[in-house]
């Protein structure tokens, strides 16, 4: 019983061997994290530190977990989304690697929060979060666990926005490093990772042909840029919808068709939301959508597509294949919702490829080390990843790809640092 509690709560421990092989496979692509892991194993910078990681439980996250463990940390893991867990990975972490893991793909909301609470029961000193559910729970229902916390990291855009709002209201009680803000995170993970994995998720769920299809992308942040680019690469006619005029202008000059979301809704065949916001697609959109439209979301929470409104407008619904729910409207039109409106890249596929998560999770590992090894004590608030760590990760990634770059001569550096020389 106690042994079971230590392992956590996973779907099926017999999946562990398969999980080990998948974790190894992902690790082959994670060269920067591997270097950090080797150093951590020698230096043990996290010795005895209690860490709680609320992340998507994937093969890449497992490689991060093993890096932190080799650094000496006492780690527990739970899912940061009810649908993103890879059950083989959870089983391997819990049994083979002895990292208590609380994550089951498809868990309901109650279990999801039970798992977060189980992780908080260990009174962590550092939190690693993806979307800020762990931190929000700590600051509301579980304030009893706040005292031991020294600092944390946050992986994603949505999480950083939530944390900034908490800090603004004076509620955040400890320092958190916004991993998402590192260049080596958002320029690659959000753009190329989300771009590829979103199309991968929709393809696996539906097997649609992208060539010649009208695809609308709602939101032109780093993730939206990536999805629009990749859909274009597959031969789709891509429409972008935005509320930010500068981003909309950028989309226009990147060669995309930009229009209001209502107009896009009336003509798109696939509509993908990546806004980070609420009800990007709502009742009024569903009312004008053509028969057969496919709706998918890659934003962090399942609130971008107003599912209650879709249910309300429909006269019936059925699951046609895994992750594809057909809603029939009163006038007979059919709208297909993917993965309950949850992150389709993690629900129906495997999330971002390992090679890009390598940089995101190198930022995570180095940020944890920075937080606890810092010379000066950080006040509660949201902090950037130190620039030198970001640069170091970029440089290591290039080296691992066998790509060399130039360096400035002393004369060039002096010129750039000065102001005297002009016309
Ligand atoms: N977020 C997006 N893709 C991911 C992955 N493969 N692992 C962990 N978190 C992710």
Coordinates of C-alpha atoms and ligand atoms in Angstrom, one line a residue:
X1 CA 0.0 0.0 0.0
X2 CA 2.7 2.4 1.1
X3 CA 4.8 1.2 -1.9
X4 CA 1.9 2.0 -4.2
X5 CA 1.6 5.5 -2.7
X6 CA 5.2 6.1 -3.3
X7 CA 4.9 5.2 -6.9
X8 CA 2.0 7.5 -7.4
X9 CA -1.1 6.7 -9.5
X10 CA -0.7 5.5 -13.1
X11 CA -2.9 3.6 -15.5
X12 CA -0.9 0.3 -15.7
X13 CA 2.5 -0.5 -14.3
X14 CA 3.0 -3.3 -16.8
X15 CA 3.4 -0.6 -19.5
X16 CA 6.7 0.4 -17.9
X17 CA 9.1 -1.5 -20.2
X18 CA 7.5 0.1 -23.3
X19 CA 7.9 3.4 -21.5
X20 CA 11.6 2.9 -20.9
X21 CA 12.2 2.2 -24.6
X22 CA 10.2 5.3 -25.6
X23 CA 12.0 7.5 -23.1
X24 CA 15.4 6.2 -24.5
X25 CA 14.3 7.0 -28.0
X26 CA 13.3 10.6 -27.1
X27 CA 16.6 11.0 -25.2
X28 CA 18.6 10.4 -28.4
X29 CA 17.3 13.8 -29.7
X30 CA 17.9 15.7 -26.5
X31 CA 21.6 16.5 -26.8
X32 CA 21.7 19.7 -24.7
X33 CA 19.7 18.1 -21.9
X34 CA 22.0 15.1 -22.0
X35 CA 25.1 17.4 -21.4
X36 CA 23.3 19.0 -18.5
X37 CA 22.4 15.6 -17.1
X38 CA 26.0 14.4 -17.3
X39 CA 27.2 17.5 -15.4
X40 CA 24.3 17.3 -12.9
X41 CA 25.3 13.6 -12.2
X42 CA 28.8 14.7 -11.3
X43 CA 28.1 17.9 -9.4
X44 CA 24.7 17.0 -7.8
X45 CA 23.6 20.7 -7.6
X46 CA 20.1 19.7 -6.5
X47 CA 21.1 17.3 -3.7
X48 CA 18.1 16.6 -1.4
X49 CA 15.9 19.3 -3.0
X50 CA 12.2 18.4 -3.0
X51 CA 10.8 19.2 -6.5
X52 CA 7.2 18.9 -7.7
X53 CA 6.7 18.9 -11.5
X54 CA 3.3 19.5 -13.0
X55 CA 4.1 18.9 -16.6
X56 CA 2.7 17.0 -19.6
X57 CA 3.9 13.5 -18.8
X58 CA 5.7 12.6 -22.1
X59 CA 8.9 10.9 -23.1
X60 CA 10.6 14.4 -23.1
X61 CA 9.4 15.2 -19.7
X62 CA 10.8 11.9 -18.5
X63 CA 14.2 12.9 -19.8
X64 CA 13.9 16.1 -17.8
X65 CA 12.8 14.2 -14.7
X66 CA 15.8 11.9 -15.0
X67 CA 18.1 14.9 -15.4
X68 CA 16.8 16.5 -12.2
X69 CA 17.0 13.2 -10.4
X70 CA 20.6 12.7 -11.4
X71 CA 21.2 16.2 -10.1
X72 CA 20.2 14.9 -6.7
X73 CA 16.6 16.1 -6.5
X74 CA 13.8 14.2 -4.8
X75 CA 11.2 14.6 -7.5
X76 CA 7.4 13.9 -7.8
X77 CA 5.5 14.4 -11.0
X78 CA 1.8 15.0 -11.9
X79 CA 0.1 15.8 -15.2
X80 CA -0.5 19.4 -16.3
X81 CA -3.5 18.3 -18.5
X82 CA -6.0 15.5 -18.2
X83 CA -5.4 14.3 -21.7
X84 CA -1.7 14.7 -22.3
X85 CA -0.2 11.8 -20.3
X86 CA 1.6 9.0 -22.1
X87 CA 0.6 6.1 -19.8
X88 CA 3.8 4.1 -20.7
X89 CA 5.9 7.0 -19.6
X90 CA 4.0 7.4 -16.3
X91 CA 4.4 3.7 -15.6
X92 CA 8.2 3.8 -16.3
X93 CA 8.8 6.8 -14.2
X94 CA 6.8 5.4 -11.3
X95 CA 8.2 1.9 -11.3
X96 CA 11.5 1.7 -13.1
X97 CA 12.9 5.1 -12.2
X98 CA 11.3 5.4 -8.8
X99 CA 9.9 8.8 -9.4
X100 CA 6.4 9.0 -7.9
X101 CA 4.1 9.9 -10.7
X102 CA 0.4 10.8 -10.6
X103 CA -0.9 10.9 -14.1
X104 CA -3.5 8.9 -16.1
X105 CA -4.5 9.8 -19.7
X106 CA -8.1 10.7 -19.7
X107 CA -8.4 11.3 -16.0
X108 CA -11.4 13.4 -15.0
X109 CA -11.1 16.8 -13.4
X110 CA -11.5 15.5 -9.9
X111 CA -8.6 13.0 -10.3
X112 CA -6.5 15.7 -12.0
X113 CA -6.8 17.9 -8.9
X114 CA -6.3 14.9 -6.6
X115 CA -3.1 14.3 -8.4
X116 CA -1.9 17.9 -8.0
X117 CA -2.8 17.6 -4.3
X118 CA -0.8 14.4 -3.9
X119 CA 2.2 16.1 -5.3
X120 CA 1.7 19.1 -2.9
X121 CA 1.5 16.7 0.0
X122 CA 5.2 16.2 -0.4
X123 CA 5.8 19.9 0.6
X124 CA 8.0 20.7 -2.4
X125 CA 10.7 23.3 -2.3
X126 CA 10.6 24.0 -6.0
X127 CA 7.6 23.8 -8.3
X128 CA 7.9 23.2 -12.1
X129 CA 4.6 24.1 -13.7
X130 CA 3.0 24.2 -17.2
X131 CA -0.1 26.4 -17.2
X132 CA 0.1 27.4 -13.5
X133 CA -2.5 25.0 -12.1
X134 CA 0.0 23.7 -9.5
X135 CA 0.9 27.3 -8.4
X136 CA -2.8 28.4 -8.4
X137 CA -3.8 25.4 -6.2
X138 CA -0.9 26.2 -3.9
X139 CA -2.0 29.8 -3.5
X140 CA -5.7 28.8 -2.9
X141 CA -6.7 25.4 -1.5
X142 CA -3.2 24.4 -0.4
X143 CA -1.6 27.4 1.3
X144 CA -0.5 24.9 4.0
X145 CA 2.2 23.8 1.6
X146 CA 3.4 27.3 0.7
X147 CA 5.9 27.7 3.5
X148 CA 8.5 25.3 2.2
X149 CA 8.5 26.7 -1.3
X150 CA 11.7 28.5 -2.4
X151 CA 10.9 29.1 -6.0
X152 CA 9.5 27.7 -9.2
X153 CA 9.5 27.7 -13.0
X154 CA 6.7 28.1 -15.5
X155 CA 6.8 26.5 -19.0
X156 CA 4.1 28.1 -21.0
X157 CA 2.7 31.4 -22.3
X158 CA -0.7 30.9 -20.5
X159 CA 1.0 30.0 -17.3
X160 CA 3.2 33.1 -17.4
X161 CA 0.2 35.3 -18.1
X162 CA -1.6 33.8 -15.0
X163 CA 1.5 34.3 -12.8
X164 CA 1.9 37.9 -13.9
X165 CA -1.8 38.5 -13.0
X166 CA -1.1 36.9 -9.6
X167 CA 2.0 39.0 -9.0
X168 CA 0.1 42.2 -10.1
X169 CA -2.5 41.5 -7.4
X170 CA 0.3 41.0 -4.9
X171 CA -0.7 37.4 -4.4
X172 CA 2.4 35.5 -5.7
X173 CA 4.4 34.5 -2.7
X174 CA 7.7 33.2 -4.3
X175 CA 9.9 33.8 -7.3
X176 CA 9.1 32.0 -10.5
X177 CA 11.3 31.8 -13.6
X178 CA 9.3 32.2 -16.8
X179 CA 11.0 29.6 -19.0
X180 CA 8.6 30.5 -21.8
X181 CA 10.3 33.9 -22.2
X182 CA 13.7 32.5 -23.1
X183 CA 14.4 32.9 -26.8
X184 CA 15.6 29.3 -27.0
X185 CA 12.1 28.3 -25.7
X186 CA 9.4 30.3 -27.4
X187 CA 11.1 30.9 -30.8
X188 CA 11.5 27.1 -31.3
X189 CA 9.1 25.2 -29.0
X190 CA 6.1 27.5 -29.6
X191 CA 6.7 28.1 -33.2
X192 CA 8.2 24.9 -34.7
X193 CA 7.1 22.5 -32.0
X194 CA 3.4 23.6 -31.9
X195 CA 3.5 24.1 -35.7
X196 CA 4.5 20.5 -36.4
X197 CA 2.7 18.8 -33.5
X198 CA -0.6 20.5 -34.1
X199 CA -0.8 19.3 -37.7
X200 CA 0.4 15.9 -36.5
X201 CA -2.4 15.7 -33.9
X202 CA -5.1 16.7 -36.4
X203 CA -3.7 14.4 -39.0
X204 CA -3.6 11.4 -36.6
X205 CA -7.1 12.2 -35.4
X206 CA -8.7 12.7 -38.8
X207 CA -6.3 11.6 -41.6
X208 CA -7.4 14.7 -43.6
X209 CA -5.4 15.9 -46.6
X210 CA -4.0 19.3 -45.9
X211 CA -3.2 20.1 -49.6
X212 CA -5.8 22.4 -51.0
X213 CA -7.7 22.7 -47.7
X214 CA -8.9 26.1 -46.3
X215 CA -7.3 26.3 -42.9
X216 CA -8.1 29.2 -40.5
X217 CA -5.7 29.9 -37.6
X218 CA -7.0 32.0 -34.8
X219 CA -4.1 33.9 -33.1
X220 CA -0.8 34.9 -34.6
X221 CA 1.5 34.6 -31.6
X222 CA 4.5 32.3 -31.7
X223 CA 2.3 29.2 -31.8
X224 CA -0.1 30.6 -34.4
X225 CA 2.9 31.6 -36.6
X226 CA 4.2 28.1 -36.5
X227 CA 0.9 26.5 -37.3
X228 CA 0.1 28.9 -40.2
X229 CA 3.6 28.3 -41.7
X230 CA 3.4 24.6 -41.5
X231 CA -0.2 24.4 -42.9
X232 CA 1.0 26.5 -45.8
X233 CA 3.9 24.1 -46.2
X234 CA 1.5 21.3 -46.6
X235 CA -0.4 23.1 -49.4
X236 CA -3.3 24.6 -47.4
X237 CA -4.9 27.9 -48.1
X238 CA -4.2 29.6 -44.8
X239 CA -6.4 32.4 -43.2
X240 CA -5.2 34.1 -40.1
X241 CA -7.5 35.9 -37.6
X242 CA -6.1 38.3 -35.0
X243 CA -7.1 41.0 -32.5
X244 CA -3.7 42.6 -32.3
X245 CA -3.2 45.0 -35.3
X246 CA 0.6 44.6 -35.4
X247 CA 0.4 40.8 -35.4
X248 CA -2.3 40.9 -38.0
X249 CA -0.1 43.1 -40.1
X250 CA 2.8 40.7 -39.7
X251 CA 0.5 37.9 -40.9
X252 CA -0.4 39.9 -43.9
X253 CA 3.2 40.6 -44.8
X254 CA 4.1 36.9 -44.1
X255 CA 1.7 36.3 -47.0
X256 CA -1.4 35.0 -45.2
X257 CA -5.0 36.1 -45.8
X258 CA -6.3 38.1 -42.8
X259 CA -10.0 38.6 -42.0
X260 CA -12.4 38.8 -39.1
X261 CA -13.1 35.5 -37.4
X262 CA -16.8 35.5 -38.4
X263 CA -15.8 35.7 -42.0
X264 CA -13.2 33.0 -41.6
X265 CA -15.7 30.8 -39.8
X266 CA -18.1 30.9 -42.8
X267 CA -15.5 29.5 -45.2
X268 CA -12.8 27.5 -43.3
X269 CA -12.7 23.7 -43.6
X270 CA -10.3 23.4 -40.6
X271 CA -10.3 26.0 -37.8
X272 CA -7.5 26.0 -35.2
X273 CA -7.5 28.2 -32.1
X274 CA -4.2 29.2 -30.4
X275 CA -5.1 32.4 -28.7
X276 CA -4.6 31.6 -25.0
X277 CA -7.9 33.3 -24.4
X278 CA -11.5 32.6 -23.9
X279 CA -14.3 31.7 -26.5
X280 CA -12.3 32.6 -29.6
X281 CA -14.9 30.5 -31.4
X282 CA -18.5 30.9 -30.0
X283 CA -22.1 30.5 -30.8
X284 CA -22.1 33.2 -33.5
X285 CA -19.3 31.4 -35.3
X286 CA -20.9 27.9 -35.1
X287 CA -24.1 29.4 -36.6
X288 CA -22.3 30.3 -39.9
X289 CA -19.8 27.4 -40.2
X290 CA -20.0 25.3 -43.3
X291 CA -21.0 21.6 -43.1
X292 CA -18.1 19.4 -42.2
X293 CA -15.8 21.9 -40.6
X294 CA -13.2 20.5 -38.2
X295 CA -12.4 22.4 -35.1
X296 CA -9.1 21.9 -33.1
X297 CA -7.4 23.8 -30.3
X298 CA -3.7 24.0 -29.5
X299 CA -4.0 26.8 -26.8
X300 CA -3.4 25.6 -23.2
X301 CA -6.9 25.4 -21.9
X302 CA -10.1 24.0 -23.4
X303 CA -11.9 27.3 -23.2
X304 CA -11.0 28.7 -26.6
X305 CA -13.8 26.8 -28.4
X306 CA -17.1 27.4 -26.5
X307 CA -18.1 23.8 -26.2
X308 CA -21.2 24.4 -24.0
X309 CA -22.5 26.7 -26.8
X310 CA -21.8 24.1 -29.4
X311 CA -23.6 21.5 -27.3
X312 CA -26.5 23.8 -26.9
X313 CA -26.8 24.5 -30.6
X314 CA -26.6 20.9 -31.6
X315 CA -29.4 18.3 -31.7
X316 CA -27.1 15.4 -31.2
X317 CA -23.5 14.3 -31.1
X318 CA -21.5 11.1 -31.5
X319 CA -17.9 10.0 -31.5
X320 CA -16.9 9.0 -35.0
X321 CA -13.3 7.9 -34.2
X322 CA -11.0 8.6 -31.2
X323 CA -10.8 12.4 -30.7
X324 CA -13.4 13.2 -33.3
X325 CA -16.8 14.2 -32.0
X326 CA -19.5 15.0 -34.5
X327 CA -22.1 17.7 -33.5
X328 CA -25.2 17.9 -35.7
X329 CA -26.9 21.3 -35.9
X330 CA -30.6 21.9 -36.1
X331 CA -30.3 22.7 -39.9
X332 CA -28.4 19.4 -40.5
X333 CA -24.8 20.9 -40.7
X334 CA -22.2 18.8 -39.0
X335 CA -19.3 20.3 -37.0
X336 CA -16.4 18.1 -35.9
X337 CA -14.7 18.9 -32.6
X338 CA -11.3 17.3 -31.9
X339 CA -10.1 16.1 -28.6
X340 CA -12.8 17.8 -26.5
X341 CA -11.2 21.1 -27.4
X342 CA -8.0 20.2 -25.4
X343 CA -4.5 20.6 -26.7
X344 CA -4.8 18.5 -29.9
X345 CA -1.1 18.1 -30.3
X346 CA -0.8 16.3 -27.0
X347 CA -4.2 14.7 -26.9
X348 CA -4.1 13.0 -30.3
X349 CA -0.3 13.0 -31.0
X350 CA 2.8 13.1 -28.8
X351 CA 3.3 16.8 -28.3
X352 CA 6.3 18.6 -29.6
X353 CA 9.2 16.6 -31.0
X354 CA 12.0 15.8 -28.6
X355 CA 14.6 17.9 -30.4
X356 CA 12.7 21.1 -29.7
X357 CA 11.7 20.1 -26.1
X358 CA 15.5 19.6 -25.6
X359 CA 15.9 23.4 -25.5
X360 CA 12.8 24.0 -23.4
X361 CA 13.8 21.5 -20.8
X362 CA 17.4 22.6 -20.8
X363 CA 16.0 26.0 -19.8
X364 CA 13.9 24.2 -17.1
X365 CA 16.9 22.4 -15.6
X366 CA 19.2 25.4 -15.7
X367 CA 16.5 27.6 -14.3
X368 CA 16.0 25.3 -11.3
X369 CA 19.7 25.4 -10.7
X370 CA 19.8 29.2 -11.0
X371 CA 16.9 29.6 -8.6
X372 CA 18.4 27.6 -5.8
X373 CA 22.0 28.5 -6.4
X374 CA 21.5 32.3 -6.8
X375 CA 23.8 34.5 -4.8
X376 CA 21.1 37.0 -4.1
X377 CA 17.7 36.0 -2.8
X378 CA 14.9 36.7 -5.3
X379 CA 11.8 38.5 -4.2
X380 CA 8.4 37.0 -5.1
X381 CA 7.7 37.8 -8.7
X382 CA 8.1 36.5 -12.3
X383 CA 11.7 36.5 -13.6
X384 CA 13.3 36.0 -17.0
X385 CA 15.7 33.2 -17.7
X386 CA 19.2 34.8 -17.4
X387 CA 20.4 35.8 -20.8
X388 CA 23.7 33.9 -20.5
X389 CA 21.8 30.6 -19.9
X390 CA 19.6 31.3 -23.0
X391 CA 22.7 31.9 -25.1
X392 CA 24.5 28.9 -23.7
X393 CA 21.6 26.7 -24.7
X394 CA 21.5 28.1 -28.2
X395 CA 25.2 27.6 -28.6
X396 CA 25.1 24.0 -27.3
X397 CA 22.2 23.2 -29.6
X398 CA 24.1 24.5 -32.6
X399 CA 27.2 22.5 -31.7
X400 CA 25.2 19.4 -31.3
X401 CA 23.8 20.0 -34.8
X402 CA 27.4 20.3 -36.1
X403 CA 26.9 23.9 -37.0
X404 CA 29.7 26.5 -36.3
X405 CA 29.2 30.2 -36.4
X406 CA 31.4 33.3 -36.4
X407 CA 32.5 35.4 -33.5
X408 CA 33.2 39.2 -33.5
X409 CA 36.7 40.4 -33.6
X410 CA 37.8 42.8 -30.8
X411 CA 37.6 45.7 -33.2
X412 CA 34.1 44.8 -34.1
X413 CA 33.0 44.4 -30.5
X414 CA 34.6 47.8 -29.6
X415 CA 32.7 49.4 -32.5
X416 CA 29.4 48.0 -31.4
X417 CA 30.0 49.0 -27.8
X418 CA 30.9 52.6 -28.7
X419 CA 29.1 55.7 -30.1
X420 CA 32.0 57.9 -31.5
X421 CA 32.1 56.5 -35.0
X422 CA 29.4 57.7 -37.3
X423 CA 29.1 58.9 -40.9
Ligands
LIG1 N1 4.5 20.6 -24.5 C1 4.3 20.4 -25.8 N2 4.9 19.3 -26.2 C2 5.4 18.7 -25.1 C3 6.2 17.5 -25.0 N3 6.5 16.7 -26.0 N4 6.5 17.2 -23.7 C4 6.2 18.0 -22.7 N5 5.5 19.1 -22.8 C5 5.1 19.5 -24.0

